[in-house]
Each structure stands twice: as C-alpha cells, then as structure tokens.
Amino acid sequence: MSLQILWFILIGLLLAVYYVLDGFDLGAGILSPFIAKEEEEKEAIIKAVGPVWDGNEVWLLTGGGALFAAFAPAYATAFSGFYLAIMLVLFGLIIRAVALEFRTYDTAWRKLWDILFFIGSLVPALLYGVALGNCLQGVALDMNGDYVGSFFDLLGLFPLAVGILGLSTIILQGACWLCLKIELGTELQRKAANVRSIMQIVTLVLVLAVTVMFFSAGGLNLSEGFSLPVAAIGVIVLIVAVVVGFMSATRGKDLVAFICSSLMCVALFVLFAASIFPDIIVSSGPGPSITIASAAASDYNLTVMTIIACIGVPLVLIYHVLIYRAFRGRVPVGKK
Amino acid sequence: MELFADPVFLARLQFTITVIFHFVFVPLSIGLGLFMAIFQTKAYKSQDPKDEAIARFWVKVFALTFTVGVATGITMEFSFGTNWADYSRFVGDIFGSPLAAEALLAFFLESTFLGVLIFGKKKVGKKFYMVSSWLVWFGSLLSALWILIANSWMQTPAGYEIADGKAIVVDFFAAAFNPETIPTYVHTVVALVIMGAFVAFAFACYYHLRGRNERFVTNTVKFGTIVMVVATVLMMPAAHMQAKVVADEQPSKLAAMEGQYETEAVPMFLFGFVDTENQTVVGPSIPGLTSFLAAGDFNAEYPGLNDLEAAEPGSTPTDAEVQTTFINYHIMIIMMGVICLGVLIALILALKDRFAFCGKLANKRWIWKVMGYLWIAPFLAIVTGWCTAEFGRQPWIVYGELKTADAASAAVSPEMLLITIILFLVIYLLIWIAWGRLLFKFLQEGPESVESSMQLEAAAASTDADKKGGEWA
C-alpha cells in the first residue's frame, strides 16, 4: 500500500473517530433543552460530556491538520469552497465551547449559555453532513481547483438529506451516551432512552432514504480495486450494528447500544470514503476532480508525517484510556 | 471604501482580528499556567487547606482563560484553508505537518489533562492531579513550539525546494529549525511568562489594597518576582538573537522597523513616526545603535528600503506597512522599558521585609496601585511585537517566495468576508465581555469562596460518605 493511500485511510479514521466521539457530545448538546428541564438535569448533561468534549474535538483539529499536510489542495478547496458553511460550523464550535465551560460559573447569563450550547451543537451537527453530501455529489470546480458555485448551490436536496442523516446519527449518539452515563432510574435517563429508541428508527429510515437517493442519482463508482470489498464490509457492519443496536436498546444494555451506534457512524463514514475513492473532492466540472494522487504531498513529507503519527497516536490512546477511566461510571442527577 | 471590496485586504483584516484575539488569551494561558502549576505544587507539598484554596482559585482562572484560547484557536487551524487557499496549496507540503503535529502531540495532551483539572479533583489521586497541571502547561509550551515552527518558516523559509510552483520539503529538520525558530520561540515564550507574572501580580495588588488574602499576596509577590526577574533577564539575549536573525535574514523588515529608506548605518529611534513622504523619521534617535546591536559595529551599513526595492521591485512593504511596523516596534521597545520598571517595583515589594527603604515604599498604597495596572505593558508589548513581525514581513506571506496578494482564496467573495468579519466581531465581543465579567467575579470572590465551598464539601462528605463511593466531582 502506498503512503498516499495510507494517509487517505488515516485521515478517514481520524474523521470517523471524531464523528463518533464529538458526535456524542454534540448530540448531548442538541438534546439538552428537550430532555433536561431542571437545572440539576442540565448540570448532569454537562458533567457527562465536560471532561471529554475538548479532547473529542481535537480529533477534528488533527484530521484538518493532517488533511492540510497530506492533501493540501483538497484542504484548500474544501475549506474555501464551503466557506460560509465552514464558518458557521466554526462559530458553532466556538460559542459551544465557551458556553459549556462558562455556564457553570455564570449564573447570571446561564439562559444565554444554554441557548448557545444548543445552537452551537446543532449547527455543526447538521452542516457536516451537508458538506459530505456535496463531496459525494460533486461540486463545480475550476482548473485551479477553486469552487465556482454559490453558497445556495450547496444546499441541494441530496446534500440536505445527507445533512439530516448526519444530524440524526449525532442525536442518536448523544442519546446513547446519556443513557450510558446518566444515573439509572432517573427521569433524565428514561427520557434519553426514549429518544434513543425513536432516533434508531428515524436513523434507519434516513439511511434507507439516502441510499435510494444515492443510487437513483447513479452516483457510485466502485471500479477502483478495493473499494468494493471495503464497501461490502461497511454494509455488513452497518446492518449488524443496526440490528444489535435495536436489540440491546430494548434490553437496556446501554454500553452495547452505544458501541452499535458508534459502529454505525464508522460504517457510514467508511461507505462515504469508499464511494469517493480515489477522489477526495468530486468535481462536476469544468475543472478536474481532486484525487488522492493529484493532491498528495511528497513521499518525503508523508514519511515524516507517518513517523510523527507513530509517536503521537500511542500517546493519544494512552490519554484517552486515562481520561475515560478516570471518569468512568454514571453521573448522578441532582445533589452531589 | 474600495478597501472593503478588496478580498485580500478583507482576508488580512479577518486574520488580524481573529489571530490577535486568540493571541491575547494564549499568552495569558501560558503565563498563568505556570503560576497555576507552581501553586498546585505548593498545595500538594504543604497539604494546607489555605494553599489548596489558592491552587483551586488558579485552576478556575486558568480554565476560564484557556477555554477562550481553545475556542478561538479552532478558527485559526482552518483559516489557512478558508481564507488562504492558494497559500495552502503552495505550502501544504511544509506547513501542514507542524499543524497536524501540534494537534496530535500538544492539543490532546492539553485537553485531556485540562479535563482532569476541571472535573477530576475527586476522581484522581492528589499527585496525579498536581502532575496534570504541569502536563497542561507543558502541552501549551509544546503547542507554542509547533505553531511557531510553522510561523518561523514563513519568516525565514528553509529546507525546501520549489517544484511545479509549490514548496516541497526536502529536509524536515532544516525546515522545522529554520533560522527564526529558536530565537522566536524563546522570545515569545519568555514574553508570555512575563505577561503571566504581571497579571498574577495585578491580582496580588488587588487583594493587598483591600487587605484580603495576605497569604495569596505574599506567595504571589515572592514567586511572581522570581519568575519576572528570571524571564526579563532571559529576554535580553532572546530579543537580541531575534533582532540579529531579522538583520541577517529579513533586510526589508529591519529597514521597516527603523523606517530606514537609504542604505546606511542604522540608528535606533526612541520614539517617533515615519514621515513617509520625505522618507525620514521624526523623533530622537541614537545613531548607529541598531547596527551595533545587530553587527557589533556602530558603522555597519544595512540596505535601505529604496535600494531593496530597486534590486527587486515589489519586494518591500508599502509606506503604510512601514509606518505600522515602525510604530508597533517602537511601542514594544517602550513597553519593554516599562516592564523593566515594573520588575524594579516587584523587587521592592518582594524585599520589603529585607530592606528598610523597600519596606517604606511598600507601605505606600500608590506603588501597589501602579503595579496593579502594569500588566498593560507586557500585554501591549506582546501584541505590538507580533504585529511588527507580521507587518514587517509584507508584502510577503512566505518571505521571498510568495506574496500575500497571491495567497488568498479565489472562491471567497468580499461579501462573504465582510459578513464573517462582522460575525466574528459580534461573537468575540460577547466572549470578551463574558470572560472579563467572570474573571472579575472570580477575583472578587477570591480564594475565600473556594475555601468555604471546600468546607461545605467536607461537611457533606462526612455525612454521606458511606453511601456514595466513587462519585463525580
């Protein structure tokens, strides 16, 4: 396997892990106003994501940085092409980070921070999918690789459908996480479990709808070598995760349900990656698509990056084991 | 208002706003992080509840500031792709890896152990908790290293070749440790530590003037003075090294810093402004001093802007950029003078029990009042110093290789930039006000409030200790 393919896979992994991990804290933020009525419940949700949200978000920064380093033209095109959408995502992530940390101390402005925490979670959760939908569908690029359409061209039916699917999976992730982290027997945990059951069905319907839309648009290119087997594995994992997810949720096996929901996210992302491979950003003309080969950095740079990754990734895994272990167990609702 | 229809100007304006805002909170985090770690260690060693309260107070202040730094840093990571697409395409092979490495090697470290600091007081052991505070600080230093490696490469690019109109890295270590890297890193980190010490001192002055928290005041004055003296002494060789690299590697920046249009021995102006029309500087100066600092010779000649421009048309900053560079640079120098004065005051306050004349001065309220405001000096020095480095580099985005005008995103229109600039201003203003309010609230409540909440916790813990085993903080 060439270094270029390796880095395509690594960046895919970084973003998939981001989807799974930040997915649950974004989802918790979206659910918070709907299922947490009392201050103690809101606080419990903050405590369920508080120690880990920042680390979860770093996966996005790492993925973005790695995309810049390994496939700079793709980074440049995506981020400048989806400019307003990306900016809205960034504004969302900014106000959300501040809201999450400030609300505990800032009793006077707590209402404002709660609203911002919700909006800041909702906007990125929706727009990520819209961006990926556009990558799948293809966007208008010129010869330099610059996007030449308008902001509203990005809001087609298919990208919006992918956006809503993404949002739905993220809400499901949030519900699964809260079911797992909130004290059993509380009103909050029960509500999260209800949402989880509903979102499992909604997500399944949306997955089917997006699949139908995708194939009816004739947008699949699995001609390249190992795309097909990878996609097949993705589909199998997806089906298993959905089925086991349903079963474990009805039996109250919260950890298994969370793992299934996470696997479903990974499978969806793998299907996305297999569909665009060997392109990174599909062009609908007049310029060429941005491909792995055309965008890749020099082998020397990719080698350096691989060495850095070999040093960094084990450390990152150790940090994650440390923090999730330190904060294991359920969060009580209400007085200490 | 044709400037507001110029996408490059707007992209620069947006970058300036977002990076300066970010850069205000990062120095505070790195500077105050050292104090947080020092006081955590002190509390760990003494096991005294009073020290414990002070340590937790520092965690609150640090977390508040760090959060804003993290939140506003997300924008920076993506700003190269969003606003500077052609720059990203040009430097991707070199510039991306330090950014990725920063996230992988530094951000994960910081975020993990910050989570421990904020939420983990009762979840982890005392030693683990204390070590976490050092790890967060270490992570922030590491993060500064990677981002300054990236920035230095824009100033003095090295270890690369140009192929197909792109910079391709051929020697990672030469690129990472280009001529600017070490001087810039030492200069910057030392400046941030000085800033942290002045802010810590400001807290101490606030409490001293209100007769509160004598223990906090004594300790902060003691550690603050030590940190300040060491850092300010280190600043001298660091600043000298930095100036020397500029003189050797970036002649047009050196010329802009002293507003020097003709090739001659470079003076050092104490203050003033550039009369760009007549190409002279108005203000008092010491002839040849800059030449002496850079080359050890008062008569060493350095090329002026006119000769540099004649040698390569379009390679020197515009008049407005020369003026901006000059003014920023000289504000920084003046602020360094004020900082030295501040260090003297700090020494007087720290030695008040040792020498009678220090004690006499320390009894005056005005000296504490003055010291309480002096954090403004390092704050201004940091911002203007950074502006000197970046404006002085113009018209280049990568010195000698790529012009800023050729680096922006073609896909981004002036309208999009204007809309997002306005949104940034609104959001950052909100964050700034919220941060200021909360910081002042923490300051007013002080370590005492932490102490009383600790007593409440202890009381609660003793009543229901048995039924609740491993609980959340």
CSV table of C-alpha atoms in Angstrom, one decimal, chain B residues 2-409:
chain,number,residue,atom,x,y,z
B,2,GLU,CA,-12.6,50.4,-2.1
B,3,LEU,CA,-10.6,48.6,0.6
B,4,PHE,CA,-13.8,46.9,1.7
B,5,ALA,CA,-14.2,45.4,-1.8
B,6,ASP,CA,-10.6,44.1,-1.8
B,7,PRO,CA,-10.7,40.4,-0.9
B,8,VAL,CA,-7.0,40.3,0.1
B,9,PHE,CA,-7.4,43.3,2.4
B,10,LEU,CA,-10.5,41.8,4.0
B,11,ALA,CA,-8.9,38.4,4.4
B,12,ARG,CA,-6.0,40.1,6.1
B,13,LEU,CA,-8.3,42.1,8.3
B,14,GLN,CA,-10.2,39.0,9.3
B,15,PHE,CA,-6.9,37.1,10.1
B,16,THR,CA,-5.6,40.1,12.1
B,17,ILE,CA,-8.8,40.3,14.2
B,18,THR,CA,-9.0,36.6,14.8
B,19,VAL,CA,-5.4,36.0,15.5
B,20,ILE,CA,-4.9,38.9,17.8
B,21,PHE,CA,-8.0,37.9,19.8
B,22,HIS,CA,-6.6,34.4,20.0
B,23,PHE,CA,-3.2,35.6,20.8
B,24,VAL,CA,-4.4,37.6,23.8
B,25,PHE,CA,-5.7,34.5,25.5
B,26,VAL,CA,-2.9,32.2,24.6
B,27,PRO,CA,-0.2,34.3,26.4
B,28,LEU,CA,-2.5,34.5,29.4
B,29,SER,CA,-3.0,30.8,29.4
B,30,ILE,CA,0.7,30.0,29.1
B,31,GLY,CA,1.7,32.8,31.5
B,32,LEU,CA,-0.9,32.0,34.2
B,33,GLY,CA,-0.5,28.2,33.6
B,34,LEU,CA,3.0,28.4,35.1
B,35,PHE,CA,1.5,30.1,38.3
B,36,MET,CA,-1.3,27.5,38.4
B,37,ALA,CA,1.2,24.7,38.3
B,38,ILE,CA,3.5,26.4,40.9
B,39,PHE,CA,0.7,26.8,43.3
B,40,GLN,CA,-0.7,23.3,42.7
B,41,THR,CA,2.7,22.0,43.6
B,42,LYS,CA,2.9,24.2,46.7
B,43,ALA,CA,-0.5,23.0,47.9
B,44,TYR,CA,0.5,19.4,47.2
B,45,LYS,CA,3.6,19.7,49.3
B,46,SER,CA,2.1,21.6,52.2
B,47,GLN,CA,-1.3,19.8,52.2
B,48,ASP,CA,-2.6,23.1,53.8
B,49,PRO,CA,-6.3,23.9,53.0
B,50,LYS,CA,-5.4,27.5,52.5
B,51,ASP,CA,-2.8,26.7,49.9
B,52,GLU,CA,-5.3,24.2,48.4
B,53,ALA,CA,-7.9,27.1,48.1
B,54,ILE,CA,-5.3,29.3,46.3
B,55,ALA,CA,-4.4,26.4,44.0
B,56,ARG,CA,-8.1,25.8,43.1
B,57,PHE,CA,-8.6,29.5,42.5
B,58,TRP,CA,-5.8,29.4,40.0
B,59,VAL,CA,-7.4,26.5,38.2
B,60,LYS,CA,-10.6,28.4,37.9
B,61,VAL,CA,-8.9,31.4,36.4
B,62,PHE,CA,-6.7,29.3,34.1
B,63,ALA,CA,-9.6,27.2,32.9
B,64,LEU,CA,-11.7,30.2,32.1
B,65,THR,CA,-8.9,31.8,30.0
B,66,PHE,CA,-7.8,28.5,28.4
B,67,THR,CA,-11.3,27.8,27.2
B,68,VAL,CA,-11.4,31.0,25.3
B,69,GLY,CA,-8.0,30.2,23.8
B,70,VAL,CA,-9.1,26.8,22.7
B,71,ALA,CA,-12.4,28.1,21.3
B,72,THR,CA,-10.8,30.9,19.3
B,73,GLY,CA,-7.9,28.6,18.2
B,74,ILE,CA,-10.3,26.3,16.2
B,75,THR,CA,-10.8,29.1,13.7
B,76,MET,CA,-7.0,29.5,13.3
B,77,GLU,CA,-6.5,25.8,12.4
B,78,PHE,CA,-8.9,26.2,9.4
B,79,SER,CA,-8.3,29.8,8.5
B,80,PHE,CA,-5.5,28.8,6.1
B,81,GLY,CA,-7.9,26.7,4.0
B,82,THR,CA,-10.8,29.0,4.3
B,83,ASN,CA,-9.1,32.4,3.6
B,84,TRP,CA,-5.8,31.5,2.2
B,85,ALA,CA,-6.4,28.6,-0.2
B,86,ASP,CA,-3.6,29.5,-2.6
B,87,TYR,CA,-1.2,29.8,0.3
B,88,SER,CA,-2.3,26.4,1.5
B,89,ARG,CA,-1.7,24.9,-2.0
B,90,PHE,CA,1.8,26.5,-2.0
B,91,VAL,CA,3.0,25.5,1.4
B,92,GLY,CA,0.9,22.4,2.1
B,93,ASP,CA,3.9,20.1,1.9
B,94,ILE,CA,5.6,22.0,4.7
B,95,PHE,CA,3.1,24.0,6.7
B,96,GLY,CA,0.5,21.3,7.3
B,97,SER,CA,2.7,18.9,9.2
B,98,PRO,CA,3.5,21.2,12.1
B,99,LEU,CA,-0.2,21.9,12.4
B,100,ALA,CA,-1.1,18.2,12.5
B,101,ALA,CA,1.8,17.6,14.9
B,102,GLU,CA,0.6,20.4,17.1
B,103,ALA,CA,-2.9,18.8,17.4
B,104,LEU,CA,-1.6,15.3,17.8
B,105,LEU,CA,1.3,15.9,20.2
B,106,ALA,CA,0.1,19.0,22.1
B,107,PHE,CA,-3.7,19.6,21.9
B,108,PHE,CA,-4.6,16.1,23.0
B,109,LEU,CA,-2.2,16.4,26.0
B,110,GLU,CA,-3.6,19.8,27.0
B,111,SER,CA,-7.3,18.9,26.6
B,112,THR,CA,-7.0,15.6,28.4
B,113,PHE,CA,-5.3,17.0,31.5
B,114,LEU,CA,-7.4,20.1,31.5
B,115,GLY,CA,-10.4,17.8,31.8
B,116,VAL,CA,-8.7,16.3,34.8
B,117,LEU,CA,-8.1,19.7,36.3
B,118,ILE,CA,-11.6,21.0,35.9
B,119,PHE,CA,-13.6,17.9,36.6
B,120,GLY,CA,-11.3,15.4,38.3
B,121,LYS,CA,-10.4,16.9,41.7
B,122,LYS,CA,-12.2,14.0,43.4
B,123,LYS,CA,-11.7,11.4,40.7
B,124,VAL,CA,-7.9,11.1,40.6
B,125,GLY,CA,-5.2,11.0,43.2
B,126,LYS,CA,-3.5,14.1,44.6
B,127,LYS,CA,-0.2,13.5,42.9
B,128,PHE,CA,-1.9,12.8,39.6
B,129,TYR,CA,-3.9,16.0,39.9
B,130,MET,CA,-0.7,18.0,40.6
B,131,VAL,CA,1.2,16.4,37.8
B,132,SER,CA,-1.8,17.1,35.5
B,133,SER,CA,-1.4,20.9,36.0
B,134,TRP,CA,2.2,20.6,34.8
B,135,LEU,CA,1.3,18.5,31.9
B,136,VAL,CA,-1.3,21.1,30.7
B,137,TRP,CA,1.4,23.7,31.0
B,138,PHE,CA,3.9,21.6,29.2
B,139,GLY,CA,1.3,20.9,26.5
B,140,SER,CA,0.8,24.6,25.9
B,141,LEU,CA,4.5,25.1,25.6
B,142,LEU,CA,4.7,22.3,23.1
B,143,SER,CA,1.8,23.7,21.2
B,144,ALA,CA,3.6,27.1,21.0
B,145,LEU,CA,6.7,25.4,19.6
B,146,TRP,CA,4.8,23.7,16.7
B,147,ILE,CA,2.9,26.8,15.7
B,148,LEU,CA,6.0,29.0,16.0
B,149,ILE,CA,7.9,26.5,13.8
B,150,ALA,CA,5.2,27.0,11.2
B,151,ASN,CA,5.2,30.8,11.6
B,152,SER,CA,9.0,31.0,11.5
B,153,TRP,CA,9.1,29.1,8.3
B,154,MET,CA,7.0,31.9,6.8
B,155,GLN,CA,9.6,34.4,8.0
B,156,THR,CA,12.8,32.5,7.1
B,157,PRO,CA,11.9,29.6,4.9
B,158,ALA,CA,14.5,26.7,4.7
B,159,GLY,CA,14.8,23.0,3.9
B,160,TYR,CA,12.6,23.2,0.8
B,161,GLU,CA,12.7,23.5,-3.0
B,162,ILE,CA,10.2,24.8,-5.4
B,163,ALA,CA,8.7,22.3,-7.8
B,164,ASP,CA,5.6,22.9,-10.0
B,165,GLY,CA,5.0,26.3,-8.3
B,166,LYS,CA,4.9,24.6,-4.8
B,167,ALA,CA,7.2,24.5,-1.9
B,168,ILE,CA,8.3,20.9,-1.3
B,169,VAL,CA,10.1,19.9,1.9
B,170,VAL,CA,13.5,18.3,1.3
B,171,ASP,CA,14.9,18.4,4.8
B,172,PHE,CA,12.4,18.3,7.7
B,173,PHE,CA,14.8,19.4,10.4
B,174,ALA,CA,16.1,22.3,8.3
B,175,ALA,CA,12.6,23.4,7.7
B,176,ALA,CA,11.5,23.0,11.3
B,177,PHE,CA,14.5,24.6,12.8
B,178,ASN,CA,14.9,27.4,10.3
B,179,PRO,CA,16.9,30.4,11.4
B,180,GLU,CA,14.0,32.1,13.1
B,181,THR,CA,12.6,29.1,15.0
B,182,ILE,CA,14.7,29.1,18.2
B,183,PRO,CA,15.0,32.9,18.6
B,184,THR,CA,11.3,33.4,18.1
B,185,TYR,CA,10.3,30.6,20.4
B,186,VAL,CA,12.5,31.8,23.3
B,187,HIS,CA,11.5,35.4,22.7
B,188,THR,CA,7.8,34.6,22.6
B,189,VAL,CA,7.6,32.1,25.5
B,190,VAL,CA,9.7,34.4,27.7
B,191,ALA,CA,7.3,37.3,26.8
B,192,LEU,CA,4.3,35.2,27.7
B,193,VAL,CA,5.8,34.2,31.1
B,194,ILE,CA,6.5,37.9,31.8
B,195,MET,CA,2.9,38.7,31.0
B,196,GLY,CA,1.6,35.9,33.3
B,197,ALA,CA,3.8,37.2,36.1
B,198,PHE,CA,2.4,40.8,35.7
B,199,VAL,CA,-1.2,39.6,35.7
B,200,ALA,CA,-0.6,37.4,38.8
B,201,PHE,CA,1.0,40.5,40.4
B,202,ALA,CA,-2.1,42.5,39.5
B,203,PHE,CA,-4.3,40.0,41.4
B,204,ALA,CA,-1.9,40.3,44.4
B,205,CYS,CA,-2.2,44.1,44.3
B,206,TYR,CA,-5.9,43.9,44.1
B,207,TYR,CA,-6.1,41.8,47.3
B,208,HIS,CA,-3.4,43.8,49.1
B,209,LEU,CA,-5.1,47.1,48.6
B,210,ARG,CA,-8.3,45.6,50.0
B,211,GLY,CA,-6.4,43.9,52.9
B,212,ARG,CA,-7.5,40.4,51.8
B,213,ASN,CA,-5.7,37.1,51.3
B,214,GLU,CA,-2.3,38.1,52.8
B,215,ARG,CA,-1.1,34.6,52.2
B,216,PHE,CA,-2.0,34.8,48.5
B,217,VAL,CA,-0.3,38.2,48.2
B,218,THR,CA,2.9,37.1,49.9
B,219,ASN,CA,3.2,34.0,47.8
B,220,THR,CA,2.4,35.7,44.5
B,221,VAL,CA,4.8,38.5,45.2
B,222,LYS,CA,7.5,36.0,46.0
B,223,PHE,CA,7.0,33.6,43.1
B,224,GLY,CA,6.0,36.4,40.8
B,225,THR,CA,9.1,38.4,41.4
B,226,ILE,CA,11.4,35.4,40.9
B,227,VAL,CA,9.6,34.5,37.6
B,228,MET,CA,9.7,38.1,36.5
B,229,VAL,CA,13.4,38.7,37.2
B,230,VAL,CA,14.5,35.4,35.5
B,231,ALA,CA,12.2,36.0,32.5
B,232,THR,CA,13.2,39.6,32.0
B,233,VAL,CA,16.9,38.8,32.2
B,234,LEU,CA,16.4,36.0,29.7
B,235,MET,CA,14.5,38.4,27.4
B,236,MET,CA,17.7,40.4,26.8
B,237,PRO,CA,19.6,37.7,24.9
B,238,ALA,CA,16.4,36.4,23.4
B,239,ALA,CA,15.4,39.7,21.9
B,240,HIS,CA,19.0,40.3,20.7
B,241,MET,CA,19.0,36.9,19.0
B,242,GLN,CA,15.7,37.7,17.3
B,243,ALA,CA,16.9,41.1,16.1
B,244,LYS,CA,20.1,39.6,14.7
B,245,VAL,CA,18.1,37.0,12.7
B,246,VAL,CA,15.9,39.8,11.3
B,247,ALA,CA,19.0,41.8,10.3
B,248,ASP,CA,20.7,38.8,8.7
B,249,GLU,CA,17.7,37.2,7.0
B,250,GLN,CA,15.0,39.8,6.5
B,251,PRO,CA,16.6,43.1,5.4
B,252,SER,CA,13.3,44.7,4.3
B,253,LYS,CA,11.8,44.1,7.8
B,254,LEU,CA,14.8,45.6,9.5
B,255,ALA,CA,14.6,48.6,7.3
B,256,ALA,CA,10.8,49.0,8.0
B,257,MET,CA,11.4,48.6,11.8
B,258,GLU,CA,13.5,51.8,11.9
B,259,GLY,CA,11.9,53.5,8.9
B,260,GLN,CA,15.2,53.4,7.0
B,261,TYR,CA,14.9,54.3,3.3
B,262,GLU,CA,18.6,54.8,2.5
B,263,THR,CA,21.4,52.3,2.8
B,264,GLU,CA,23.5,53.4,5.9
B,265,ALA,CA,24.3,52.6,9.4
B,266,VAL,CA,21.0,52.1,11.2
B,267,PRO,CA,20.2,54.3,14.3
B,268,MET,CA,17.7,53.3,17.0
B,269,PHE,CA,14.8,55.7,17.4
B,270,LEU,CA,13.4,56.1,20.9
B,271,PHE,CA,10.0,57.0,19.7
B,272,GLY,CA,8.6,58.9,16.7
B,273,PHE,CA,6.9,58.2,13.4
B,274,VAL,CA,7.8,57.8,9.8
B,275,ASP,CA,7.4,60.8,7.5
B,276,THR,CA,6.8,58.6,4.5
B,277,GLU,CA,6.5,61.5,2.1
B,278,ASN,CA,10.0,62.7,2.8
B,279,GLN,CA,11.3,59.3,3.7
B,280,THR,CA,12.6,60.3,7.0
B,281,VAL,CA,11.7,59.5,10.6
B,282,VAL,CA,10.7,62.3,13.0
B,283,GLY,CA,11.9,61.6,16.5
B,284,PRO,CA,15.0,61.4,18.7
B,285,SER,CA,17.5,58.6,18.0
B,286,ILE,CA,20.8,57.1,19.0
B,287,PRO,CA,22.9,56.9,15.8
B,288,GLY,CA,24.2,53.5,14.8
B,289,LEU,CA,22.8,51.7,17.8
B,290,THR,CA,20.7,49.2,15.8
B,291,SER,CA,23.8,48.5,13.6
B,292,PHE,CA,25.8,47.9,16.8
B,293,LEU,CA,23.2,45.6,18.3
B,294,ALA,CA,22.9,43.6,15.0
B,295,ALA,CA,26.6,43.5,13.9
B,296,GLY,CA,28.6,44.8,16.9
B,297,ASP,CA,29.7,47.8,14.9
B,298,PHE,CA,28.1,51.3,15.0
B,299,ASN,CA,29.1,51.9,11.4
B,300,ALA,CA,27.8,48.7,9.9
B,301,GLU,CA,25.7,49.6,6.9
B,302,TYR,CA,22.3,47.9,6.2
B,303,PRO,CA,20.4,48.3,3.0
B,304,GLY,CA,17.5,50.8,3.0
B,305,LEU,CA,14.1,50.3,1.5
B,306,ASN,CA,14.9,52.3,-1.7
B,307,ASP,CA,17.8,50.1,-2.6
B,308,LEU,CA,16.0,46.9,-1.7
B,309,GLU,CA,13.0,48.0,-3.9
B,310,ALA,CA,15.4,48.9,-6.8
B,311,ALA,CA,17.1,45.5,-6.5
B,312,GLU,CA,13.7,43.6,-6.7
B,313,PRO,CA,10.7,45.7,-7.5
B,314,GLY,CA,7.7,44.9,-5.3
B,315,SER,CA,9.7,43.3,-2.6
B,316,THR,CA,9.4,45.9,0.2
B,317,PRO,CA,6.4,46.9,2.4
B,318,THR,CA,4.2,49.8,1.4
B,319,ASP,CA,4.5,53.1,3.1
B,320,ALA,CA,1.5,52.3,5.3
B,321,GLU,CA,3.1,49.0,6.3
B,322,VAL,CA,6.4,50.7,7.0
B,323,GLN,CA,4.6,53.1,9.3
B,324,THR,CA,2.7,50.3,11.0
B,325,THR,CA,5.8,48.3,11.5
B,326,PHE,CA,7.8,51.2,12.9
B,327,ILE,CA,5.1,52.3,15.3
B,328,ASN,CA,4.4,48.8,16.6
B,329,TYR,CA,8.1,48.1,17.0
B,330,HIS,CA,8.7,51.2,19.0
B,331,ILE,CA,5.7,50.8,21.2
B,332,MET,CA,7.1,47.3,22.0
B,333,ILE,CA,10.5,48.8,22.9
B,334,ILE,CA,8.9,51.5,25.1
B,335,MET,CA,6.8,48.8,26.8
B,336,MET,CA,10.0,46.8,27.5
B,337,GLY,CA,11.3,49.9,29.3
B,338,VAL,CA,8.1,50.0,31.4
B,339,ILE,CA,8.4,46.3,32.1
B,340,CYS,CA,11.9,46.8,33.4
B,341,LEU,CA,10.5,49.5,35.7
B,342,GLY,CA,7.8,47.0,36.8
B,343,VAL,CA,10.4,44.4,37.7
B,344,LEU,CA,12.1,47.0,39.9
B,345,ILE,CA,8.8,47.7,41.7
B,346,ALA,CA,8.3,44.0,42.0
B,347,LEU,CA,11.7,43.6,43.6
B,348,ILE,CA,11.0,46.5,46.0
B,349,LEU,CA,7.7,44.8,47.1
B,350,ALA,CA,9.4,41.4,47.4
B,351,LEU,CA,12.2,42.7,49.5
B,352,LYS,CA,10.0,44.9,51.8
B,353,ASP,CA,11.0,42.9,54.9
B,354,ARG,CA,14.6,42.7,54.0
B,355,PHE,CA,15.5,46.4,53.4
B,356,ALA,CA,14.1,49.4,55.3
B,357,PHE,CA,13.7,51.6,52.2
B,358,CYS,CA,11.8,48.8,50.4
B,359,GLY,CA,9.5,48.4,53.4
B,360,LYS,CA,8.9,52.2,53.4
B,361,LEU,CA,7.9,52.2,49.7
B,362,ALA,CA,5.8,49.1,50.1
B,363,ASN,CA,3.7,50.8,52.8
B,364,LYS,CA,2.6,53.4,50.2
B,365,ARG,CA,-0.7,52.5,48.5
B,366,TRP,CA,0.2,54.1,45.2
B,367,ILE,CA,3.0,51.7,44.5
B,368,TRP,CA,0.6,48.8,44.7
B,369,LYS,CA,-1.9,50.7,42.6
B,370,VAL,CA,0.6,51.4,39.9
B,371,MET,CA,1.8,47.8,39.9
B,372,GLY,CA,-1.8,46.6,39.6
B,373,TYR,CA,-2.0,48.3,36.2
B,374,LEU,CA,1.4,47.4,34.8
B,375,TRP,CA,0.1,44.2,33.2
B,376,ILE,CA,-0.9,46.5,30.3
B,377,ALA,CA,2.8,46.9,29.4
B,378,PRO,CA,3.6,43.2,28.6
B,379,PHE,CA,0.2,42.9,27.0
B,380,LEU,CA,0.9,45.8,24.6
B,381,ALA,CA,4.4,44.6,24.0
B,382,ILE,CA,3.2,41.1,23.0
B,383,VAL,CA,0.6,42.4,20.6
B,384,THR,CA,2.8,45.1,19.0
B,385,GLY,CA,5.8,42.7,18.9
B,386,TRP,CA,3.7,40.3,17.0
B,387,CYS,CA,2.4,43.0,14.6
B,388,THR,CA,6.0,44.1,14.0
B,389,ALA,CA,6.9,40.6,12.9
B,390,GLU,CA,3.9,40.1,10.6
B,391,PHE,CA,3.6,43.6,9.1
B,392,GLY,CA,7.4,43.8,8.7
B,393,ARG,CA,7.3,40.6,6.6
B,394,GLN,CA,5.0,42.2,4.0
B,395,PRO,CA,4.5,42.1,1.0
B,396,TRP,CA,5.5,38.5,1.5
B,397,ILE,CA,3.4,35.8,3.2
B,398,VAL,CA,6.4,33.4,2.8
B,399,TYR,CA,9.4,35.7,2.8
B,400,GLY,CA,11.0,36.0,-0.6
B,401,GLU,CA,8.8,33.2,-2.1
B,402,LEU,CA,5.1,34.0,-2.1
B,403,LYS,CA,3.3,37.4,-1.9
B,404,THR,CA,0.3,37.9,0.4
B,405,ALA,CA,-1.6,39.3,-2.5
B,406,ASP,CA,-1.3,35.9,-4.3
B,407,ALA,CA,-2.3,33.8,-1.4
B,408,ALA,CA,-5.9,34.4,-0.7
B,409,SER,CA,-8.9,32.2,-1.6
